[in-house]
PDB file of C-alpha atoms in Angstrom:
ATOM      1  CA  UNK A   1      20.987  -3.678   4.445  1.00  0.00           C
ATOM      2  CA  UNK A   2      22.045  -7.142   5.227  1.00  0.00           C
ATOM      3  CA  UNK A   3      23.319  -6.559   8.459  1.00  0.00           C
ATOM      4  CA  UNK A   4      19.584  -5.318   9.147  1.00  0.00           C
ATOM      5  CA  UNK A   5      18.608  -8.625   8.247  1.00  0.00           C
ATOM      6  CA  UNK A   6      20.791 -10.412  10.035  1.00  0.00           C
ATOM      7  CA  UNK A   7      21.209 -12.574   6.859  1.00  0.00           C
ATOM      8  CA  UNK A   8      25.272 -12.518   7.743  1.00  0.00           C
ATOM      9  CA  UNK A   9      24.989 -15.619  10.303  1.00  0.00           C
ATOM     10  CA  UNK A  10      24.070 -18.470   6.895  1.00  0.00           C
ATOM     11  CA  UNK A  11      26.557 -20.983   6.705  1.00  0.00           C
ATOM     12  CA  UNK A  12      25.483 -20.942   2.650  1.00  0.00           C
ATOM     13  CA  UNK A  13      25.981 -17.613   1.369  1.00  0.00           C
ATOM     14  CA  UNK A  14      23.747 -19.050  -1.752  1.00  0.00           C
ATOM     15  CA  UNK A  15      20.960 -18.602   0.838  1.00  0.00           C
ATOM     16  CA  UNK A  16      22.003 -15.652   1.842  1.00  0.00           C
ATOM     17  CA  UNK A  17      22.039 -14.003  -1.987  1.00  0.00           C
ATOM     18  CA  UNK A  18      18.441 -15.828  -2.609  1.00  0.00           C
ATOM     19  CA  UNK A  19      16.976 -13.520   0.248  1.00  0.00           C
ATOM     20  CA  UNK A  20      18.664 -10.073  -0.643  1.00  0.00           C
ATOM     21  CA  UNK A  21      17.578 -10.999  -4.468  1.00  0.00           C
ATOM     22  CA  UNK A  22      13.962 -11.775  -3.233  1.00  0.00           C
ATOM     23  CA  UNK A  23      13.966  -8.568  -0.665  1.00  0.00           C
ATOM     24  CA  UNK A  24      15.552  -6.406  -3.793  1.00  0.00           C
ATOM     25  CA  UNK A  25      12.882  -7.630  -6.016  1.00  0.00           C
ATOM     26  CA  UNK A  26      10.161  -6.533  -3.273  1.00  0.00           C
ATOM     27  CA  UNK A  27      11.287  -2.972  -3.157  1.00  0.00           C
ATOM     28  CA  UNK A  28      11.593  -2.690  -7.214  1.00  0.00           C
ATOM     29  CA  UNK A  29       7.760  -4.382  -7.422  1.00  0.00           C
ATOM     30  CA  UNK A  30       7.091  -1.690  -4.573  1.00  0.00           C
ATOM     31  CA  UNK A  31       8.710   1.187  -6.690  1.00  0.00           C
ATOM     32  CA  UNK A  32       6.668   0.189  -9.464  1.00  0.00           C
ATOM     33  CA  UNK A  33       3.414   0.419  -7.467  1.00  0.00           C
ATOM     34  CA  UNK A  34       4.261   3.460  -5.982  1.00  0.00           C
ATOM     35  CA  UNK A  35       4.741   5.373  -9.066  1.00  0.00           C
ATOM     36  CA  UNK A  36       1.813   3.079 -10.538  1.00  0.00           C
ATOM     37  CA  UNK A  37      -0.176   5.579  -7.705  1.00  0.00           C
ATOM     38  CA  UNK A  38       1.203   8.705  -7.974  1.00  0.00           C
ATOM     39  CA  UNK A  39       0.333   8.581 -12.437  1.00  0.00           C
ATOM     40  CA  UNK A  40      -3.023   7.357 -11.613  1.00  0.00           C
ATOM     41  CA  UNK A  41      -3.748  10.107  -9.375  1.00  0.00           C
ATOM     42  CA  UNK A  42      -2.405  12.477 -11.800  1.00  0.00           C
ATOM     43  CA  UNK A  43      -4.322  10.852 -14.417  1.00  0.00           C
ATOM     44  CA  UNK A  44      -7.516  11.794 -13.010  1.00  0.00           C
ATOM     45  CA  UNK A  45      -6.992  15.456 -11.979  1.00  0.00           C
ATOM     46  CA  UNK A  46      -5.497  16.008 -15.690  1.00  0.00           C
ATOM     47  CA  UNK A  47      -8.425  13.262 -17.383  1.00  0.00           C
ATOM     48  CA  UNK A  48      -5.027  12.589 -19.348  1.00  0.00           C
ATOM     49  CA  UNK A  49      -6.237   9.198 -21.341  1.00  0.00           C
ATOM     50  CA  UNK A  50      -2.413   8.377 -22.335  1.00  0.00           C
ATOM     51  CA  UNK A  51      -1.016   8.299 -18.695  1.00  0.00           C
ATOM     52  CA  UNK A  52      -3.952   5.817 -18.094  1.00  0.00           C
ATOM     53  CA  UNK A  53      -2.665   3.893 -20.622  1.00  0.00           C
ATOM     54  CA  UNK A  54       0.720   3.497 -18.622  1.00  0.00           C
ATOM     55  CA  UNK A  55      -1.164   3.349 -15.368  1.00  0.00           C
ATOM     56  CA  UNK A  56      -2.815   0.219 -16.929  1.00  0.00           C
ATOM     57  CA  UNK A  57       0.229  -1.477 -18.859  1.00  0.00           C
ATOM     58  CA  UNK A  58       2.288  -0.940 -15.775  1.00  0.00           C
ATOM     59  CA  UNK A  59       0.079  -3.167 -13.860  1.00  0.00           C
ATOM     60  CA  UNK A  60       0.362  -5.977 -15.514  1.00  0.00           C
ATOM     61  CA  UNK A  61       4.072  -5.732 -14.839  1.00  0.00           C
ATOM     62  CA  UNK A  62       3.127  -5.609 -11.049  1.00  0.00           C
ATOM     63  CA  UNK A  63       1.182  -8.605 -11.336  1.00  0.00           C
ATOM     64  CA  UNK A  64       4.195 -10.546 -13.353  1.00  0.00           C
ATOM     65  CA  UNK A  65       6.571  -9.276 -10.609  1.00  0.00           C
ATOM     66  CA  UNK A  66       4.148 -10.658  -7.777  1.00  0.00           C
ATOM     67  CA  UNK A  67       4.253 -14.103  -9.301  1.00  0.00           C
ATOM     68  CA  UNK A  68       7.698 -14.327  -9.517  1.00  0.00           C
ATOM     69  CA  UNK A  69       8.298 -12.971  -6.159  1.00  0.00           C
ATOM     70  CA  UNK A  70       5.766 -15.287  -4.790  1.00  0.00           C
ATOM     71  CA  UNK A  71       7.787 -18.223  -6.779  1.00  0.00           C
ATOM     72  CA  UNK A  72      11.022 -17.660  -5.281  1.00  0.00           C
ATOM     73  CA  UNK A  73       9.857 -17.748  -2.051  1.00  0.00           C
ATOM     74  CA  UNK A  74       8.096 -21.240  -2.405  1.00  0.00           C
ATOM     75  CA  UNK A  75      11.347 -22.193  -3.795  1.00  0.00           C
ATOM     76  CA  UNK A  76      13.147 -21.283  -0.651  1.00  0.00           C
ATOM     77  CA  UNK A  77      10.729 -22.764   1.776  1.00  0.00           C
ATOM     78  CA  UNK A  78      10.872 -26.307  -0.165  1.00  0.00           C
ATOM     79  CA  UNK A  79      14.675 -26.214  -0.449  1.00  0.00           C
ATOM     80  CA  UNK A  80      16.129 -24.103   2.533  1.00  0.00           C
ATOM     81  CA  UNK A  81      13.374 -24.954   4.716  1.00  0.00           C
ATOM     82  CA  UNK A  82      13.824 -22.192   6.668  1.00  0.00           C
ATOM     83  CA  UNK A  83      12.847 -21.214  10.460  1.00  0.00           C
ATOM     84  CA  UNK A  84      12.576 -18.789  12.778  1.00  0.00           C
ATOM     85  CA  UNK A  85      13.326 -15.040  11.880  1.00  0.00           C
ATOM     86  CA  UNK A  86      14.128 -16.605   7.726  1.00  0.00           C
ATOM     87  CA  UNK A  87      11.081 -17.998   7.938  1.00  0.00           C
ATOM     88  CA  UNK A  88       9.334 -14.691   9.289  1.00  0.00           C
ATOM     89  CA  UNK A  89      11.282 -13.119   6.689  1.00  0.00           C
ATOM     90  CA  UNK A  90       9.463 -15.078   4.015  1.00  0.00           C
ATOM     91  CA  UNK A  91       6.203 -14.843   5.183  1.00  0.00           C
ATOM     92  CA  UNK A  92       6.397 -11.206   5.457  1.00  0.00           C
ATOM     93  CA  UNK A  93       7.555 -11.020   1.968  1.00  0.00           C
ATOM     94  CA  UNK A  94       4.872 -12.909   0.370  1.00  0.00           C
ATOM     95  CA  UNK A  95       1.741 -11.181   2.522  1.00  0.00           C
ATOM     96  CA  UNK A  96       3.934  -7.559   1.464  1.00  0.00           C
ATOM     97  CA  UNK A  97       3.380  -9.095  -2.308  1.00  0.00           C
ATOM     98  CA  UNK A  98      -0.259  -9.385  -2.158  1.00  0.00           C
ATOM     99  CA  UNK A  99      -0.843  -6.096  -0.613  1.00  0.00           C
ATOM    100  CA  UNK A 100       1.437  -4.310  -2.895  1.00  0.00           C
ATOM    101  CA  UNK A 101      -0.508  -5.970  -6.087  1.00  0.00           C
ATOM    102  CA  UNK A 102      -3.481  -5.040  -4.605  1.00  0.00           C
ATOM    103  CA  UNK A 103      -2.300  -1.480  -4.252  1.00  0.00           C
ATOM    104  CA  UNK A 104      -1.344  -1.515  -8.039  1.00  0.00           C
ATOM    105  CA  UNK A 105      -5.503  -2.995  -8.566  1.00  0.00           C
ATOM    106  CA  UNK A 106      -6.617   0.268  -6.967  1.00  0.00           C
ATOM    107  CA  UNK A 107      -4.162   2.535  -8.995  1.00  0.00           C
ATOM    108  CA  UNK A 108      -5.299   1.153 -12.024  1.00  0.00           C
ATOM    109  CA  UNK A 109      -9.262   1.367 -11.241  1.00  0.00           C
ATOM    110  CA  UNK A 110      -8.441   5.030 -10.212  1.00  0.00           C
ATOM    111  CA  UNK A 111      -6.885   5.666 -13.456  1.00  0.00           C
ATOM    112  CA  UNK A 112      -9.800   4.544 -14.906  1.00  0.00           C
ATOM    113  CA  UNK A 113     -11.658   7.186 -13.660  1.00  0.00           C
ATOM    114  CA  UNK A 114     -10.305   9.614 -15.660  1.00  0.00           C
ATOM    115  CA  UNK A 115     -12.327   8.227 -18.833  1.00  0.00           C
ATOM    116  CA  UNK A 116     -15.596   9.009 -17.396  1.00  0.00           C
ATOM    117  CA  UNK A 117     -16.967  12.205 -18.433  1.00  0.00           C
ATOM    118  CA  UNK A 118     -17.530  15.459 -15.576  1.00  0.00           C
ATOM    119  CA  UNK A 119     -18.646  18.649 -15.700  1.00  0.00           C
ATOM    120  CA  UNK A 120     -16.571  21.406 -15.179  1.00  0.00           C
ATOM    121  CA  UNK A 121     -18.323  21.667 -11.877  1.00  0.00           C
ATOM    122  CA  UNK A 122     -18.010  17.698 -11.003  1.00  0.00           C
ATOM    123  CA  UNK A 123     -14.379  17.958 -12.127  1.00  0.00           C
ATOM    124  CA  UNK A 124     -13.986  19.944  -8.807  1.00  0.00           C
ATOM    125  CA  UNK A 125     -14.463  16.874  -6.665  1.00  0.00           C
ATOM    126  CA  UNK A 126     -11.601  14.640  -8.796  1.00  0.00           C
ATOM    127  CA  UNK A 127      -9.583  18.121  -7.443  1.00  0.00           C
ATOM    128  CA  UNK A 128     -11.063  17.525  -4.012  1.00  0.00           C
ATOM    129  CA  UNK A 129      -9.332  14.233  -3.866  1.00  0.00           C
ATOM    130  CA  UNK A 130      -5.753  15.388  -4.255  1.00  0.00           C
ATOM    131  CA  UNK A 131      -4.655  16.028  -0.423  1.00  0.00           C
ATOM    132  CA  UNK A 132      -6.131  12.518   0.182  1.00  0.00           C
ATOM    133  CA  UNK A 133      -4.047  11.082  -2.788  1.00  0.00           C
ATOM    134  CA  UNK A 134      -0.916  12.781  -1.958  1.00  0.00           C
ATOM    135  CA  UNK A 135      -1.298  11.715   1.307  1.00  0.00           C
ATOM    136  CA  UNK A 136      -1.896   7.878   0.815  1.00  0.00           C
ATOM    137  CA  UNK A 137       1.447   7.994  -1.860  1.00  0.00           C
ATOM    138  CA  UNK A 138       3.717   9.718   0.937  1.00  0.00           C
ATOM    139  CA  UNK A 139       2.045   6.903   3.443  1.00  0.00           C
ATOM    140  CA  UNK A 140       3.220   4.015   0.878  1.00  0.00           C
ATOM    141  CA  UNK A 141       6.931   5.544  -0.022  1.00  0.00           C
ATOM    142  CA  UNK A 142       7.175   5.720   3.900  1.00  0.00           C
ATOM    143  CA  UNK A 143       6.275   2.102   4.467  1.00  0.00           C
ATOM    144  CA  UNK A 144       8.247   0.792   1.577  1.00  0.00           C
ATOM    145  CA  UNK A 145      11.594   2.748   3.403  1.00  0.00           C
ATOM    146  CA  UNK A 146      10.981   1.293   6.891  1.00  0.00           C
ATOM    147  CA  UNK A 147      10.700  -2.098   4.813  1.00  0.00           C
ATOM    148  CA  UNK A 148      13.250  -1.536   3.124  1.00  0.00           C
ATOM    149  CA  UNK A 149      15.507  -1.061   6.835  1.00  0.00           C
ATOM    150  CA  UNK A 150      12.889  -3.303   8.834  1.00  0.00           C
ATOM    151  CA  UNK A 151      12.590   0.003  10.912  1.00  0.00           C
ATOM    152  CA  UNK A 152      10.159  -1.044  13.693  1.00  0.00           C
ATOM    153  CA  UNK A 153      10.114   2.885  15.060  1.00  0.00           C
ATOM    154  CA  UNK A 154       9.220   3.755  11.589  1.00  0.00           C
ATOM    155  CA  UNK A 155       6.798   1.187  10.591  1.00  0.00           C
ATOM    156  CA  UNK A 156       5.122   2.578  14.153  1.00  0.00           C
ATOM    157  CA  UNK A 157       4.913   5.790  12.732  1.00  0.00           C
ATOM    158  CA  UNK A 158       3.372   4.777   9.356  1.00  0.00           C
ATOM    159  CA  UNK A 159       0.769   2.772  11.367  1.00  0.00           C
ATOM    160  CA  UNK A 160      -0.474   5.708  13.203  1.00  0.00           C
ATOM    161  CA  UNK A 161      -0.502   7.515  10.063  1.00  0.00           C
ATOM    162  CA  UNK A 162      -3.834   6.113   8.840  1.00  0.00           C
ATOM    163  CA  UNK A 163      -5.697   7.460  11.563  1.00  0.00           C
ATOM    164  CA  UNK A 164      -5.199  10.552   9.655  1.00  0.00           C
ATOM    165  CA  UNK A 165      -6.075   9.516   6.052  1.00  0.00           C
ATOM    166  CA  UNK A 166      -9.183   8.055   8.107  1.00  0.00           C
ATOM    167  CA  UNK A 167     -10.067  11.321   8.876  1.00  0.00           C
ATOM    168  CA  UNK A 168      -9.672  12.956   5.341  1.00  0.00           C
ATOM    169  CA  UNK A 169     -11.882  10.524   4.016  1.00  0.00           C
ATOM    170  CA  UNK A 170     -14.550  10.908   6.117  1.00  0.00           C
ATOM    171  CA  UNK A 171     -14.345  14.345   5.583  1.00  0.00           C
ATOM    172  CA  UNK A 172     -14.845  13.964   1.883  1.00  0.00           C
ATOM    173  CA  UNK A 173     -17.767  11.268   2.118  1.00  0.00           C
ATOM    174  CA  UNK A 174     -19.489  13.970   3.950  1.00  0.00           C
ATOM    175  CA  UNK A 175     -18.662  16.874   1.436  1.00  0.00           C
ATOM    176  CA  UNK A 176     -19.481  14.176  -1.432  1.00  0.00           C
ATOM    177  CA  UNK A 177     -23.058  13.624   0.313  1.00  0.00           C
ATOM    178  CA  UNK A 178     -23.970  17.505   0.227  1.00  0.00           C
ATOM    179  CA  UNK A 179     -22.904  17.272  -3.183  1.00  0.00           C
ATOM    180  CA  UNK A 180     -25.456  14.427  -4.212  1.00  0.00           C
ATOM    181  CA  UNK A 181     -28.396  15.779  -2.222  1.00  0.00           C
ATOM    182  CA  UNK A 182     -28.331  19.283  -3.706  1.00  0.00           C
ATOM    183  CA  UNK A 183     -27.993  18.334  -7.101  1.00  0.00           C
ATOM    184  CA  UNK A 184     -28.625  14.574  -7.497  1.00  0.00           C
ATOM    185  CA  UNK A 185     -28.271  14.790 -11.332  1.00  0.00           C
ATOM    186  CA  UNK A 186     -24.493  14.267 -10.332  1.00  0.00           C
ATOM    187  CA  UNK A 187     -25.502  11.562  -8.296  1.00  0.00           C
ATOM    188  CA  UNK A 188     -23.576   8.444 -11.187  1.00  0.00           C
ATOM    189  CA  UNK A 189     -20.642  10.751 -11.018  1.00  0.00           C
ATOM    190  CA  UNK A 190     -20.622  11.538  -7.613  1.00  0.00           C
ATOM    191  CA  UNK A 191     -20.613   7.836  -6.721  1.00  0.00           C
ATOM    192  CA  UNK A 192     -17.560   7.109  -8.788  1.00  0.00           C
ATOM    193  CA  UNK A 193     -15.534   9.868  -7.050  1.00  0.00           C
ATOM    194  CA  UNK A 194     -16.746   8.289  -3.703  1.00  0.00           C
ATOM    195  CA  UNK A 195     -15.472   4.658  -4.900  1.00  0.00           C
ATOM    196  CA  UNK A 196     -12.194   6.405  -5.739  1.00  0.00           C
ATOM    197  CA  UNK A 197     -12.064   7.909  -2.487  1.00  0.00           C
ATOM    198  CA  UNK A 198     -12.696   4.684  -0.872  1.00  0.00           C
ATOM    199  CA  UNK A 199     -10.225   3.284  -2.668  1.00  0.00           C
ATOM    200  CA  UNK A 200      -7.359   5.549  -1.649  1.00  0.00           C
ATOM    201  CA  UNK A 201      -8.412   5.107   1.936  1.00  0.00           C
ATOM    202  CA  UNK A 202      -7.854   1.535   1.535  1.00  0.00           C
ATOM    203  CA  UNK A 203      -4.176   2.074   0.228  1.00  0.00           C
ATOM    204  CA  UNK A 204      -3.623   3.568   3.898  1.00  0.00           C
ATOM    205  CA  UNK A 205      -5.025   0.187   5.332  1.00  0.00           C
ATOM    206  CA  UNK A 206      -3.047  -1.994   3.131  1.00  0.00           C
ATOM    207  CA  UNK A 207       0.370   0.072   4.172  1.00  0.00           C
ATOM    208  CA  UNK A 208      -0.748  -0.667   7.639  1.00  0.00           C
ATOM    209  CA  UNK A 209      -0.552  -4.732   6.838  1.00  0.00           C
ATOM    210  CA  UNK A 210       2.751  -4.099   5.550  1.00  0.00           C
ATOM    211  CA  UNK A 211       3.439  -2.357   8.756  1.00  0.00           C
ATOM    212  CA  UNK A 212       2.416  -4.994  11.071  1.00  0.00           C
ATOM    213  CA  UNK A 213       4.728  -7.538   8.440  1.00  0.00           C
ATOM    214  CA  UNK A 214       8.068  -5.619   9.566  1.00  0.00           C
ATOM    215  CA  UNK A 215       6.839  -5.816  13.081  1.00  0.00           C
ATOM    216  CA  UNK A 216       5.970  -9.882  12.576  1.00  0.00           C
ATOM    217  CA  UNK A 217       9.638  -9.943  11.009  1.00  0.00           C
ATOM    218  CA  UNK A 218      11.747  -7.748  13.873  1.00  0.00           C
ATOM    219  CA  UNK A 219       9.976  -8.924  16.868  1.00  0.00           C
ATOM    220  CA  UNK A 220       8.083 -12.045  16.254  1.00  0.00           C
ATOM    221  CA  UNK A 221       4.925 -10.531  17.071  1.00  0.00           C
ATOM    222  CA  UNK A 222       1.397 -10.729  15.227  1.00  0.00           C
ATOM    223  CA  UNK A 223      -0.591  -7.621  15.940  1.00  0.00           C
ATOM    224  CA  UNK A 224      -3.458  -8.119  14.111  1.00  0.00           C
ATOM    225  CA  UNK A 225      -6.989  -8.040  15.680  1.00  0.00           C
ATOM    226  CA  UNK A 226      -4.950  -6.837  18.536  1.00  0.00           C
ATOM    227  CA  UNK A 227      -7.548  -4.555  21.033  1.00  0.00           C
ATOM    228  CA  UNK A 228      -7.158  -0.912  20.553  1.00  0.00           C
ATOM    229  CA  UNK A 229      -5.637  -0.964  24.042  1.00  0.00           C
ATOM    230  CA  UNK A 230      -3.217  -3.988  23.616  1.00  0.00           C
ATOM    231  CA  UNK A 231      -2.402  -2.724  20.454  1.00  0.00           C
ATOM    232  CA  UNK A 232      -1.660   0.739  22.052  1.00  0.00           C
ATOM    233  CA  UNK A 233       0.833  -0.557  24.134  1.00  0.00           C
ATOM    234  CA  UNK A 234       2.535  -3.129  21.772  1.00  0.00           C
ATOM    235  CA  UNK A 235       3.093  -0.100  19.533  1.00  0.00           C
ATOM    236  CA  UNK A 236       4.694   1.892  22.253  1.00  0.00           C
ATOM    237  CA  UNK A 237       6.200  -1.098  23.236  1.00  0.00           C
ATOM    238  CA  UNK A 238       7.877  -2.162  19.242  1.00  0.00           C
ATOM    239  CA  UNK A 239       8.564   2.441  18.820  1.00  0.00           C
ATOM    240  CA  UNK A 240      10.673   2.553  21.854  1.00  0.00           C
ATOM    241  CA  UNK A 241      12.585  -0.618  21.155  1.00  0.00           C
ATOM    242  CA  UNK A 242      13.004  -0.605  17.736  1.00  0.00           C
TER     243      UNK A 242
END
């Protein structure tokens, strides 16, 4: 991993053990989140109070982690004053932080969800958001790998993957609205299983940012409100050289 990182060219190997401490801490916080996901989704198909419990003590330990991530690197920039790539490096790290607590927000107000009280018949449209669920935890274990490597061809591929999760979603607002309209009792309900959706589909777009942080890292480049057309090609571009 530290090859990958080209760490291996510090004069101070103290430096060099700050960064692979601060990039191991990253992918336990990320570990933590993911899981943070997968019992908060599970939490609300089973309405299982207890794992809601976890789902909610768990994130405070993803906040404490995100401070003291976001610590070290502040450290490092006052005393190592780093540049170029380590200074990439550290930037990247601290913007993955923030999207990775905010990931653990969304698994905990998901969670949440589970303490409100369906029908048999709503309970069918917590079941409806499974596929979308599954798909937004396989999206984030993805991202956190290519992180983990700085994979540019595989950060590429998790990028593209929201265009799908996209298309779930929308496919579920639209089921969601039938719902509502033909029996707007369920309307309160309804709306809550439409916030969690919403919420899931934002866990693709935050796994995207951390996407476009590998890319900042590897090649130096800043992709965001890129044109669909530029950003085409600097995708192609980062896949087949990466």
């Amino acid at each position: 991993m530290v090859d990958n990182f080209s760490l291996g060219r510090h004069i101070s190997g103290q430096f060099n053990a700050e960064l692979e401490s601060i990039r191991t801490h990253v992918l336990a916080m990320g570990g933590l989140v993911e899981q943070q996901l997968a019992d908060s989704l599970k939490a609300m198909h089973k309405q299982d109070a207890e794992l809601v419990k976890r789902v909610i003590k768990d994130d405070h330990k993803v906040n404490a982690m995100e401070v003291a991530i976001d610590e070290a690197c502040t450290r490092i920039i006052a005393k190592r004053q780093p540049t170029a790539s380590d200074l990439r490096l550290v930037i990247a790290i601290i913007k993955t932080i923030t999207d990775l607590e905010r990931i653990g927000d969304v698994a905990e107000s998901i969670a949440k969800v589970a303490l409100e009280n369906f029908t048999n018949k709503q309970y069918n449209l917590l079941v409806s958001l499974e596929a979308l669920g599954q798909h937004a935890v396989r999206m984030l274990h993805e991202v956190l790998d290519a992180f983990a490597r700085m994979d540019v061809k595989a950060a590429v591929k998790v990028y593209q993957e929201d265009d799908r999760i996209d298309r779930e979603y929308e496919a579920i607002i639209r089921q969601l609205m039938t719902y509502m309209m033909e029996d707007p009792r369920s309307i309160p309900n309804v709306l809550q299983v439409m916030w969690s959706a919403r919420s899931i589909e934002r866990v693709g777009d935050r796994c995207q940012n951390i996407c476009e942080y590998i890319i900042y890292f590897v090649k130096g480049k800043d992709i965001r409100h890129t044109s669909q057309e530029d950003l085409k090609s600097i995708l192609e571009q980062a896949g087949s050289s990466g």
